[in-house]
Coordinates of C-alpha atoms in Angstrom, one line a residue:
X1 CA -28.0 -24.6 -68.0
X2 CA -28.1 -27.6 -70.4
X3 CA -31.0 -27.3 -72.9
X4 CA -32.2 -30.9 -72.2
X5 CA -32.5 -30.6 -68.5
X6 CA -35.8 -32.0 -67.2
X7 CA -37.5 -31.1 -63.9
X8 CA -39.4 -33.7 -62.0
X9 CA -41.9 -32.1 -59.6
X10 CA -43.3 -34.1 -56.7
X11 CA -46.6 -33.6 -54.7
X12 CA -44.6 -32.7 -51.6
X13 CA -43.2 -29.5 -53.3
X14 CA -39.8 -30.9 -53.9
X15 CA -38.3 -31.3 -57.4
X16 CA -35.3 -32.9 -59.1
X17 CA -33.5 -31.6 -62.2
X18 CA -31.9 -34.3 -64.3
X19 CA -30.1 -34.4 -67.6
X20 CA -31.1 -37.5 -69.6
X21 CA -28.5 -39.0 -71.8
X22 CA -28.4 -41.3 -74.8
X23 CA -28.8 -44.4 -72.5
X24 CA -32.1 -43.0 -71.1
X25 CA -33.4 -42.5 -74.7
X26 CA -32.3 -46.0 -75.6
X27 CA -34.1 -47.3 -72.6
X28 CA -37.3 -45.7 -73.8
X29 CA -37.0 -47.2 -77.2
X30 CA -36.4 -50.7 -75.7
X31 CA -39.4 -50.2 -73.4
X32 CA -41.6 -49.2 -76.4
X33 CA -40.6 -52.4 -78.3
X34 CA -41.5 -54.5 -75.2
X35 CA -44.8 -52.7 -74.7
X36 CA -46.4 -52.6 -78.1
X37 CA -49.7 -51.6 -76.6
X38 CA -48.2 -48.1 -76.0
X39 CA -48.6 -47.5 -79.7
X40 CA -46.3 -45.5 -81.9
X41 CA -43.6 -42.9 -80.9
X42 CA -45.7 -40.0 -82.4
X43 CA -48.4 -40.9 -79.8
X44 CA -46.1 -41.0 -76.8
X45 CA -44.5 -37.5 -76.5
X46 CA -45.5 -37.2 -72.8
X47 CA -44.5 -40.7 -72.0
X48 CA -41.1 -40.2 -73.7
X49 CA -40.3 -37.1 -71.6
X50 CA -41.5 -38.8 -68.4
X51 CA -39.6 -42.0 -69.2
X52 CA -36.4 -40.1 -70.0
X53 CA -36.7 -38.1 -66.7
X54 CA -37.4 -41.3 -64.7
X55 CA -34.6 -43.2 -66.3
X56 CA -32.1 -40.4 -65.6
X57 CA -33.2 -40.0 -62.0
X58 CA -33.0 -43.8 -61.5
X59 CA -29.6 -44.1 -63.2
X60 CA -28.3 -41.3 -60.9
X61 CA -29.8 -43.0 -57.8
X62 CA -32.0 -40.0 -57.1
X63 CA -35.3 -41.9 -56.9
X64 CA -36.3 -45.5 -56.1
X65 CA -39.6 -45.6 -57.8
X66 CA -40.3 -48.2 -60.5
X67 CA -41.6 -47.0 -63.8
X68 CA -45.0 -48.2 -62.9
X69 CA -44.9 -46.3 -59.6
X70 CA -43.6 -43.2 -61.3
X71 CA -46.0 -43.1 -64.3
X72 CA -48.7 -45.8 -64.3
X73 CA -49.9 -45.6 -60.7
X74 CA -52.8 -43.1 -60.1
X75 CA -51.3 -42.4 -56.6
X76 CA -47.9 -41.5 -58.0
X77 CA -46.1 -38.7 -56.0
X78 CA -45.0 -37.2 -59.4
X79 CA -46.9 -34.1 -60.5
X80 CA -45.1 -33.4 -63.7
X81 CA -41.9 -33.9 -65.8
X82 CA -41.1 -30.8 -67.9
X83 CA -38.2 -28.9 -69.2
X84 CA -36.4 -27.2 -66.3
X85 CA -36.9 -23.4 -66.2
X86 CA -34.2 -21.3 -67.7
X87 CA -32.1 -19.4 -65.2
X88 CA -32.4 -15.7 -66.3
X89 CA -29.1 -14.8 -64.5
X90 CA -27.0 -17.1 -66.7
X91 CA -25.9 -16.2 -70.2
X92 CA -27.0 -18.6 -73.0
X93 CA -23.7 -20.5 -73.2
X94 CA -22.7 -20.3 -69.6
X95 CA -19.4 -18.8 -70.8
X96 CA -19.4 -15.4 -69.2
X97 CA -16.1 -14.4 -67.6
X98 CA -16.1 -11.7 -64.9
X99 CA -14.1 -8.7 -66.0
X100 CA -13.6 -9.8 -69.6
X101 CA -14.0 -6.9 -72.0
X102 CA -14.2 -4.2 -69.3
X103 CA -11.4 -2.1 -70.8
X104 CA -12.4 -2.6 -74.4
X105 CA -13.2 0.5 -76.4
X106 CA -16.6 0.4 -77.9
X107 CA -16.5 3.4 -80.2
X108 CA -13.1 4.2 -81.8
X109 CA -12.7 7.4 -83.8
X110 CA -11.9 7.0 -87.4
X111 CA -9.8 9.4 -89.3
X112 CA -9.5 9.5 -93.0

């Protein structure tokens, strides 16, 4: 599972997992420049994560909410945007191959 995967949870119990890319981060930087009242980047960690999730979901056509509906509206259907949970059944790199290494000897006798 990609390390940067974000999970968007909705109030109806559904969720979306999205993978933001450079375009989504660039969109956030552009929005920050256009909305100086947001303040500095260091004060916008939660907004950055939410924006990247919203931008990725919008780019992929998974949601039709505007940014204001997604984040600014007190009646938003979005409960949270957070890193997607790690799948415990996958190995770290996702590179496990069934059967690979099954016949490999683990302890080989050494003679001197």
